[in-house]
Short mmCIF file of C-alpha atoms in Angstrom, two decimals:
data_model
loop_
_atom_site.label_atom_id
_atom_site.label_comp_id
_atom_site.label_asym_id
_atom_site.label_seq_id
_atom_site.Cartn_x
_atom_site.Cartn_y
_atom_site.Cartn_z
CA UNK A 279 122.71 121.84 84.95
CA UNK A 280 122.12 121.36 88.71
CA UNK A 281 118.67 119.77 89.82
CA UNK A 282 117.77 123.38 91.35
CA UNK A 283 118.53 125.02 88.29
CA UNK A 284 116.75 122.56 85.63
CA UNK A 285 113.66 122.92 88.10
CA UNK A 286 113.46 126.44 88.46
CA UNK A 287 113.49 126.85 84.87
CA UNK A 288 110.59 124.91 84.41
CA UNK A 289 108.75 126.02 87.20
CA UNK A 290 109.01 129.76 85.58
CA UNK A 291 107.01 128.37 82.13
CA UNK A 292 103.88 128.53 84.20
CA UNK A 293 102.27 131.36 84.29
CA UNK A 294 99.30 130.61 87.07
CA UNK A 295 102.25 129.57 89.48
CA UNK A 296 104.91 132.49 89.49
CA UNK A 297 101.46 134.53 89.21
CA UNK A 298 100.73 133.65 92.84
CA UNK A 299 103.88 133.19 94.37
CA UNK A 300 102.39 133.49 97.75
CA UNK A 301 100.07 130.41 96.86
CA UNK A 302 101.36 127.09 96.80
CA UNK A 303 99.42 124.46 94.63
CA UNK A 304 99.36 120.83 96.10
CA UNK A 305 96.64 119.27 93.90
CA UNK A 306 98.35 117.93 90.65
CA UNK A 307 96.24 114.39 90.94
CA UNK A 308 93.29 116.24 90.32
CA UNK A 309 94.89 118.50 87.42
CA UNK A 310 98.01 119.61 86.57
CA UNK A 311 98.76 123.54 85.79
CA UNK A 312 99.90 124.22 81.71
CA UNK A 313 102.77 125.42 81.05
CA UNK A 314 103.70 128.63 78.72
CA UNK A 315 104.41 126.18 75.21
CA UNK A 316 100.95 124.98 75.99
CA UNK A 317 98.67 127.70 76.32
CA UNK A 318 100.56 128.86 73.24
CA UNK A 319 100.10 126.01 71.41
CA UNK A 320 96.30 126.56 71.57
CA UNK A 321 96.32 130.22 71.29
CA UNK A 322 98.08 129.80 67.89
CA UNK A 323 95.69 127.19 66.57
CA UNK A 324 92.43 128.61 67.42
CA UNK A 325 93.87 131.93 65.73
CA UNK A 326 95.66 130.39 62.64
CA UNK A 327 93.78 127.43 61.83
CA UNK A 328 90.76 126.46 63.73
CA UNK A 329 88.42 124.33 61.95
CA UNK A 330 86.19 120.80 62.40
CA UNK A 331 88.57 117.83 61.56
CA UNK A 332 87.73 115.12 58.87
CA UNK A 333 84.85 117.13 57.52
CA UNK A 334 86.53 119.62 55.21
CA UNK A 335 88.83 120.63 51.73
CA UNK A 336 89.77 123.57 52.65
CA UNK A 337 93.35 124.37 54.22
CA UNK A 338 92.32 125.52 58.05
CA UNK A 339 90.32 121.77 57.96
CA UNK A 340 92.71 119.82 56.41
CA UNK A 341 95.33 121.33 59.05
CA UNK A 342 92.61 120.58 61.70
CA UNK A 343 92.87 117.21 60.83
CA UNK A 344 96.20 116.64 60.22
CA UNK A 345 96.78 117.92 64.05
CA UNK A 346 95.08 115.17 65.18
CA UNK A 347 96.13 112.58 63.16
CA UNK A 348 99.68 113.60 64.10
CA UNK A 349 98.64 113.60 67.71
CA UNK A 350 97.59 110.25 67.70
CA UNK A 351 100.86 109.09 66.37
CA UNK A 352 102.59 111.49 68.99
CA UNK A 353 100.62 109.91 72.28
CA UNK A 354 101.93 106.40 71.14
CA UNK A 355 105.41 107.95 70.33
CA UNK A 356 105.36 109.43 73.98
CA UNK A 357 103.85 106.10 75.59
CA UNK A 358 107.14 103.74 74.06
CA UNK A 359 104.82 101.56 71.78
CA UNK A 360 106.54 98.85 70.51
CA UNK A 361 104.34 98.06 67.17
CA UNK A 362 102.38 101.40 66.43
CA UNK A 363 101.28 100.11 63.36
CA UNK A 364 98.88 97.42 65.48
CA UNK A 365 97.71 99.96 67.78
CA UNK A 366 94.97 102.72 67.86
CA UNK A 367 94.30 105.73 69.82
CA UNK A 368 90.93 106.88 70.57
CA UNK A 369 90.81 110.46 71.70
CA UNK A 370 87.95 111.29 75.14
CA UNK A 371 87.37 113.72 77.73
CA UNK A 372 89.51 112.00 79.96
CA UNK A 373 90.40 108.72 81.65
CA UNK A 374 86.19 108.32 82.94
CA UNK A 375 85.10 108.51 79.24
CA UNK A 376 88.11 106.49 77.92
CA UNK A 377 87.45 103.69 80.38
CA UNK A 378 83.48 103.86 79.89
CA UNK A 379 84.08 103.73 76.25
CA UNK A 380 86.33 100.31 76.46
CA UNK A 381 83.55 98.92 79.16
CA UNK A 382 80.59 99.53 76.81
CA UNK A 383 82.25 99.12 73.21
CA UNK A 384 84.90 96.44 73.74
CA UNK A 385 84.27 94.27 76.79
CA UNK A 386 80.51 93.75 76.49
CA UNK A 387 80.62 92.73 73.03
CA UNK A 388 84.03 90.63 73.94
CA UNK A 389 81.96 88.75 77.37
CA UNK A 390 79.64 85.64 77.38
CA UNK A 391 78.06 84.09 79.89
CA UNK A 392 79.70 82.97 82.63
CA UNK A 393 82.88 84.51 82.28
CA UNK A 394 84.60 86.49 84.83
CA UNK A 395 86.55 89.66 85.08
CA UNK A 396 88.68 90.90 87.87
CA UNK A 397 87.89 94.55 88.86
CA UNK A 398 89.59 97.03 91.94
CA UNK A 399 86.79 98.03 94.47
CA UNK A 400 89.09 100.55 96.39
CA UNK A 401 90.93 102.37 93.34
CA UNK A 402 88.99 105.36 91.86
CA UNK A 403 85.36 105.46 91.03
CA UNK A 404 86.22 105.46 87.63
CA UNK A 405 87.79 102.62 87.10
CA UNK A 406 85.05 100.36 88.97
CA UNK A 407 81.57 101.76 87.37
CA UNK A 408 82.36 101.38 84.46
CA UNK A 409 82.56 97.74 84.99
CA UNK A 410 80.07 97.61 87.10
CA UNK A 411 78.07 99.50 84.10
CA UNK A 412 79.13 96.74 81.98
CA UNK A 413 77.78 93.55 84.25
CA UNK A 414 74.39 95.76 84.59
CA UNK A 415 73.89 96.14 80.50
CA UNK A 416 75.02 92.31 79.77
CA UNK A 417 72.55 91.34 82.23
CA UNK A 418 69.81 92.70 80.91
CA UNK A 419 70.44 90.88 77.72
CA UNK A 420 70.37 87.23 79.68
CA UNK A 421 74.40 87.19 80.20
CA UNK A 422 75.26 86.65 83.56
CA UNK A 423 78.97 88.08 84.35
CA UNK A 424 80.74 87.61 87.56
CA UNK A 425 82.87 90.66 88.92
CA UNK A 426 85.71 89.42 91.58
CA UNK A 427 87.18 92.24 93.79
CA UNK A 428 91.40 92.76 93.27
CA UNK A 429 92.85 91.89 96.26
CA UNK A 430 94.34 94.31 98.52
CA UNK A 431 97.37 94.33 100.96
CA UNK A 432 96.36 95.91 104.35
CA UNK A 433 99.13 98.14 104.63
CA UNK A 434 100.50 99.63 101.54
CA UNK A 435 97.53 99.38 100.01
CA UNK A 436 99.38 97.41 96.92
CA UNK A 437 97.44 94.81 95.10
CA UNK A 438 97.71 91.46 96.59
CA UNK A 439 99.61 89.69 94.01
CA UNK A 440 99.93 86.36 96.07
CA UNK A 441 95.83 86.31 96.74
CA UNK A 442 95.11 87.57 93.01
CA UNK A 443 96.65 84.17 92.04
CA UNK A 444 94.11 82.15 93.47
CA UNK A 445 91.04 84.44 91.83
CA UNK A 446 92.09 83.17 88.21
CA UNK A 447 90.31 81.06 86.75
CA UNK A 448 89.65 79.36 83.09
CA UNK A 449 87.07 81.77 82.90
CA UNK A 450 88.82 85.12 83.67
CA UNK A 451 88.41 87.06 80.31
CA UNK A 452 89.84 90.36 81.65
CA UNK A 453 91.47 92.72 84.19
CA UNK A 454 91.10 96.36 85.36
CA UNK A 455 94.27 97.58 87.42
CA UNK A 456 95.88 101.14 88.24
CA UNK A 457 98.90 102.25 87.55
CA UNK A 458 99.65 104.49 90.15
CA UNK A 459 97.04 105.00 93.27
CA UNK A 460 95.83 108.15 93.06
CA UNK A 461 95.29 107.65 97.05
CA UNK A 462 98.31 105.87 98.40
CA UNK A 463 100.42 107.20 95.38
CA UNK A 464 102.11 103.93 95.06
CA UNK A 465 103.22 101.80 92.07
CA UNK A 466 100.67 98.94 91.58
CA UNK A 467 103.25 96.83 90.19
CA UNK A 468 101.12 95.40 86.92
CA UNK A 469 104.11 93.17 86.12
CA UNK A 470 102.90 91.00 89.08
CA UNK A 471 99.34 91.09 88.09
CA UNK A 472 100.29 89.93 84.24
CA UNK A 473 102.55 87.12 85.66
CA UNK A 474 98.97 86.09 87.62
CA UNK A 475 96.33 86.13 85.23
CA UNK A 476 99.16 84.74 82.37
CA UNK A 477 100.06 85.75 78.90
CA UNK A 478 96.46 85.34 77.29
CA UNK A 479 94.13 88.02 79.62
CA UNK A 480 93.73 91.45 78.47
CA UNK A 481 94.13 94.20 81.48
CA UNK A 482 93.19 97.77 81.01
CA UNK A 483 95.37 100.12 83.13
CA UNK A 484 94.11 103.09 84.76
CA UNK A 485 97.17 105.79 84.28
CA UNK A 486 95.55 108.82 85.11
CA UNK A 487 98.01 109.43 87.70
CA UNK A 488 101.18 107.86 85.61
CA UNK A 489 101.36 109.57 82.44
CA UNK A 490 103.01 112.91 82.75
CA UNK A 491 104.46 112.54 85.94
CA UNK A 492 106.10 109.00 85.06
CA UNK A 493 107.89 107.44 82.60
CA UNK A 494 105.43 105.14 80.68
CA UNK A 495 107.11 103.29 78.23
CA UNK A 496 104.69 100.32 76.79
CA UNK A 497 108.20 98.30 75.27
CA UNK A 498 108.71 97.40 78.75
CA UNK A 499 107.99 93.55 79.10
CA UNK A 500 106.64 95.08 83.01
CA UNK A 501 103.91 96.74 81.40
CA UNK A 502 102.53 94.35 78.89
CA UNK A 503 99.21 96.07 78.68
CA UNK A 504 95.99 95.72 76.42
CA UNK A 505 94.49 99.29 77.22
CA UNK A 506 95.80 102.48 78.70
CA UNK A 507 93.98 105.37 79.56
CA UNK A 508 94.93 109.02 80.91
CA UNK A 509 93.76 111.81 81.40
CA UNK A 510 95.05 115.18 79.22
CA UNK A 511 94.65 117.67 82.20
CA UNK A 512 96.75 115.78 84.45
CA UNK A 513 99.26 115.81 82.06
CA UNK A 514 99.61 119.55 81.33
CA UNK A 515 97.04 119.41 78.93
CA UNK A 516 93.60 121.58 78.56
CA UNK A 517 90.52 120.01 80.61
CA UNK A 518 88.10 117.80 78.17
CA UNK A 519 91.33 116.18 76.52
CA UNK A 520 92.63 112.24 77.32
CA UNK A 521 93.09 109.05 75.11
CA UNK A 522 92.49 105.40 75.02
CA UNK A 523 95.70 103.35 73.58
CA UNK A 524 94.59 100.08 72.49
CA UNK A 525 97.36 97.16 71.77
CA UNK A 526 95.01 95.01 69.63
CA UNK A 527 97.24 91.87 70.38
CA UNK A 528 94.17 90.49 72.58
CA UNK A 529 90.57 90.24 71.26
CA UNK A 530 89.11 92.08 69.21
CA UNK A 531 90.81 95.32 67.92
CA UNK A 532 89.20 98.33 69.71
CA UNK A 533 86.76 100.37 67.97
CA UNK A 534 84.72 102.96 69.39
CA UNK A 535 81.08 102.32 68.72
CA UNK A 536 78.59 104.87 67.02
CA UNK A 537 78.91 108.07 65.12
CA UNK A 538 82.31 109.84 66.45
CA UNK A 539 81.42 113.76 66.60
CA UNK A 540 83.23 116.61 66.58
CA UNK A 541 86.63 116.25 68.49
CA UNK A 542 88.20 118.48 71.35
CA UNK A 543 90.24 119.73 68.74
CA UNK A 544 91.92 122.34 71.22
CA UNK A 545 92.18 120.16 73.85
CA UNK A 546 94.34 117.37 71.19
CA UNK A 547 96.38 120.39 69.85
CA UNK A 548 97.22 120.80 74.20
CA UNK A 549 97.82 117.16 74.63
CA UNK A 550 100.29 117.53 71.43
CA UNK A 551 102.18 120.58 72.83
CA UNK A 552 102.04 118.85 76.51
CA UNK A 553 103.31 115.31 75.48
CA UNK A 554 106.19 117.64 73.86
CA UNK A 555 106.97 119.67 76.79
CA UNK A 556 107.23 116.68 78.84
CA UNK A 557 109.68 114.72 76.72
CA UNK A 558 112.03 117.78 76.44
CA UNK A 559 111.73 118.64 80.05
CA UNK A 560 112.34 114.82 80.75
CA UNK A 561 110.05 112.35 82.53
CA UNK A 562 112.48 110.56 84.36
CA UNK A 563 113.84 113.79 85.88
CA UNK A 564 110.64 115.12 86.85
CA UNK A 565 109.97 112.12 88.87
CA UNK A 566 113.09 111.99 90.15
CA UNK A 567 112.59 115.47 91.48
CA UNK A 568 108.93 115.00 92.49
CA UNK A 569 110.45 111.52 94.22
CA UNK A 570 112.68 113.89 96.22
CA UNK A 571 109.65 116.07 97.42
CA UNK A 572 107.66 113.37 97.97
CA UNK A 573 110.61 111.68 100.19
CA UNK A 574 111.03 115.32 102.33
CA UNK A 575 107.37 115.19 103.35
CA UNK A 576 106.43 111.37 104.12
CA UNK A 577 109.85 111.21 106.36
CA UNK A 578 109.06 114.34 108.41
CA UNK A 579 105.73 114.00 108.64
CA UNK A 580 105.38 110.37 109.88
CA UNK A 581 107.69 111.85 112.61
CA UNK A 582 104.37 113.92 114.04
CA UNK A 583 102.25 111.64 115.87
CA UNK A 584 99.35 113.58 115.58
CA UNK A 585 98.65 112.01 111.79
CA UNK A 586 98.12 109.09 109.95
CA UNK A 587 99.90 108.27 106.56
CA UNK A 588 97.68 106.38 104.62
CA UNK A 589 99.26 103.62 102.82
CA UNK A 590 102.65 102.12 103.89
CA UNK A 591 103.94 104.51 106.31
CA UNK A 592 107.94 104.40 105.88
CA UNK A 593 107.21 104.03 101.68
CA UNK A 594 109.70 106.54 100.39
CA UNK A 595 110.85 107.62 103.97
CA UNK A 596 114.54 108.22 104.20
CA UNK A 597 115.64 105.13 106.08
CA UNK A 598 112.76 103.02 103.79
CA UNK A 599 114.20 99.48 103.34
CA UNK A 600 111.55 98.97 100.31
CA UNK A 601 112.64 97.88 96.73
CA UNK A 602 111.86 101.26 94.36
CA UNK A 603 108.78 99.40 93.17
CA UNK A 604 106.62 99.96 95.78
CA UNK A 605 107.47 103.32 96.41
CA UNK A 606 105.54 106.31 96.17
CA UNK A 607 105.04 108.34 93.33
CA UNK A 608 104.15 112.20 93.64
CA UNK A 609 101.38 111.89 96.79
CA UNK A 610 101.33 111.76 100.08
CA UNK A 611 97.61 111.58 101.24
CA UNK A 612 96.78 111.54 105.47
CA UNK A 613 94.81 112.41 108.19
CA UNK A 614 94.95 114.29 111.24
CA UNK A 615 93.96 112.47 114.52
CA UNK A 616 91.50 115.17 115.82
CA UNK A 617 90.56 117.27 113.22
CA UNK A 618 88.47 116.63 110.31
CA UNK A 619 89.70 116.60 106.97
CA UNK A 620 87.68 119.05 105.64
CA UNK A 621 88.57 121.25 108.25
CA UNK A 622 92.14 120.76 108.21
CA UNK A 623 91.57 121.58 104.05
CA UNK A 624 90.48 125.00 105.23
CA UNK A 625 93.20 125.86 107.57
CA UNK A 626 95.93 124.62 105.12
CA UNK A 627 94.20 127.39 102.43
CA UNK A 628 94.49 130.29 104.93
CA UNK A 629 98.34 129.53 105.04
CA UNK A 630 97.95 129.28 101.05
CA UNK A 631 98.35 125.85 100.35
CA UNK A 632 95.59 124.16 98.33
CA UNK A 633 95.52 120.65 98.78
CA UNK A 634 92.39 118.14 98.25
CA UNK A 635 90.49 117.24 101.44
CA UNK A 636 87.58 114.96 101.06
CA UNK A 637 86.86 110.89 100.38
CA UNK A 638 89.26 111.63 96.99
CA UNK A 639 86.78 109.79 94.56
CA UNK A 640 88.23 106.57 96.15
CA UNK A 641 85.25 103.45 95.68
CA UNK A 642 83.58 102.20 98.84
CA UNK A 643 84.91 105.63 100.16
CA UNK A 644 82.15 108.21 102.43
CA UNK A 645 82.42 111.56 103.85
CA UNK A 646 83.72 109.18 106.54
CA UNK A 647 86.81 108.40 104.80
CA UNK A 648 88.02 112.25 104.15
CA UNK A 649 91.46 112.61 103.93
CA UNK A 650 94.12 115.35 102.83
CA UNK A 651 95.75 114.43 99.75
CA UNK A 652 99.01 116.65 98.74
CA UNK A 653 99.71 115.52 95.09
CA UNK A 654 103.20 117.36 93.86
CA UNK A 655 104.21 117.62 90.46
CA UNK A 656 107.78 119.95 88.91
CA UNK A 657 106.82 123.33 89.73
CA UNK A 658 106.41 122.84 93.07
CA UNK A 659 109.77 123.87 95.92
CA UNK A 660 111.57 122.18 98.95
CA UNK A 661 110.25 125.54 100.52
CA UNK A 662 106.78 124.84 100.21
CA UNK A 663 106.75 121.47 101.34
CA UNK A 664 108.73 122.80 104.37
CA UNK A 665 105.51 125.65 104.54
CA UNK A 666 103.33 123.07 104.73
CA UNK A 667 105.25 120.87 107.40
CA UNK A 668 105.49 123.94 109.36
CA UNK A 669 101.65 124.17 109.46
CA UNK A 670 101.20 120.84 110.09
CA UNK A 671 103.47 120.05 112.95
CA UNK A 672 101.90 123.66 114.54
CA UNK A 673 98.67 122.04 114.85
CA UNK A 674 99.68 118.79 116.61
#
């Protein structure tokens, strides 16, 4: 089946999308629309066998539970883990909660004074408060914990993997990294950041903007990883739904502290019937395709001088002499010499293309710092990238 073909296909299992076919819907890094086998999935539980898990006999409950027992096994299944067995999987309201949760109940229990952690200051807000959150309660208990900033290239915005080595220390205890920047949309290469810190540090990856639109596959020696954490709704999955994956090789095994309530037992029944829809639609083909999207935009529009690609301009540009590793993945995120970002937001919606114009959650960002972000994901067309690069250059 042709690439046109496969991706028309999928782009007709969601309903919001061929709904509005005069809309087109550029914001996937903030959530991703569900397709049909999703919504279905939930309909059919919450009418055939809704009930609390873990806290019944009777069948509804014991399917309940069952759902998200499987589920667990199913997010490691779908993530490549090489020893399931070791591992656990902690189900949150998404990738803030999930990295709050291994911040308050695994690293300040793990930390003593004097040690150090490396932390990004210019990835999302939510994967530096936390942290941050973490020095704040240790200190009030006497433990003094030093934060060092991940270094940054200037240009691509990649991690400085050369500058990170010198930051390591004999008392570096731990690492939070991204996966993929959910402003420059490029790979942060975590192999580099491993081979850095060496075999004994635990990192905690940030893969909000990986999983579901990349393939994430833990057996990779690249991405030898102590935590990941996503996001359900950016992975086709209801809002409210995401998961912490814990190795256990390093430290303590993860356990989330205090009484564990009532789960989003619809939104784990979506994450099921998502994780499923993306391994039979194929992960590697819908980044290949959302590579190719992603490629038609950054070379055409670094062509109009009137904007500024943030990030490495030429990364995924037709002529890019880059190795694949630092390309971009899904986003394309820029500004517009003369007109604000908020505005230019606006005047993209009248043509009917919604993309995200503002400081994009990024830490140390202000309303200074706005920026349009188009995020892309497999139900979006060649034709409406070339709508929106029609706008564009019209306003140069």
């Amino acid at each position: 089946m042709s690439a046109a073909l496969w991706q028309r296909e999928l782009r007709e299992q969601f309903p919001i999308v061929t709904a509005h076919p005069e809309s087109a819907y550029l914001d996937s890094a903030a959530t991703s629309q569900k397709p049909r086998a999703v919504l279905e999935a939930v309909l059919t539980y919450l009418t055939t066998s809704n009930a609390n898990a873990g806290r019944g006999a009777y069948p509804w409950a014991n399917r309940t539970t069952e759902l998200v027992e499987e589920t667990r096994e199913r997010v490691k299944e779908f993530l490549g883990d090489p020893e399931p067995g070791h591992s656990t999987v902690h189900f949150t309201s998404g990738t803030t909660e999930g990295l709050r949760a291994v911040a308050r109940d695994w690293l300040v229990p793990y930390l003593t004074d004097g040690d150090e952690i490396l932390v990004p200051f210019a990835d999302h807000r939510a994967n530096l408060d936390p942290w941050l959150e973490a020095q704040r309660l240790l200190a009030a208990r006497g433990v003094r914990v030093h934060l060092r900033a991940l270094p940054y290239q200037a240009v691509s915005g990649d991690y400085d993997h050369r500058a990170l080595g010198d930051l390591v220390g004999p008392r570096t205890r731990f690492v939070a990294a991204t996966h993929t920047h959910h402003v420059y949309g490029g790979d942060m290469n975590v192999h580099r950041i491993r081979a850095a810190v060496g075999p004994e540090v635990p990192i905690c990856l940030d893969a909000a903007q990986s999983v579901g639109h990349l393939p994430v596959d833990l057996a990779d020696p690249a991405l030898d990883v102590d935590f990941v954490v996503f996001s359900g709704h950016k992975a086709m999955a209801l809002p409210g739904s995401g998961a912490v994956w814990a190795r256990n090789a390093r430290g303590p095994g993860f356990r989330p502290a205090g009484w564990q309530g009532t789960p989003n037992t619809a939104g784990i029944v979506s994450l099921r019937a998502a994780l499923d829809w993306l391994d039979a639609a194929g992960p590697e083909r819908i980044a290949g395709w959302t590579a190719g999207l992603t490629t038609r935009l950054t070379d055409r529009l670094r062509h109009l001088d009137a904007y500024e690609i943030l990030g490495c301009p030429t990364s995924l540009a037709a002529d890019s002499a880059l190795p694949a590793a630092q390309r971009r993945h899904c986003i394309v995120t820029f500004r517009h010499h003369d007109i604000p970002s908020d505005d230019l937001g606006f005047i993209l919606y009248s043509h009917g293309l919604m993309v995200r114009a503002d400081s994009l959650c990024q830490a140390g960002a202000g309303e200074k710092d706005g920026s349009v972000r188009v995020s892309l994901h497999v139900y979006n067309t060649e034709e409406e990238i070339d709508r929106l690069l029609a706008v564009l250059a019209s306003l140069v």
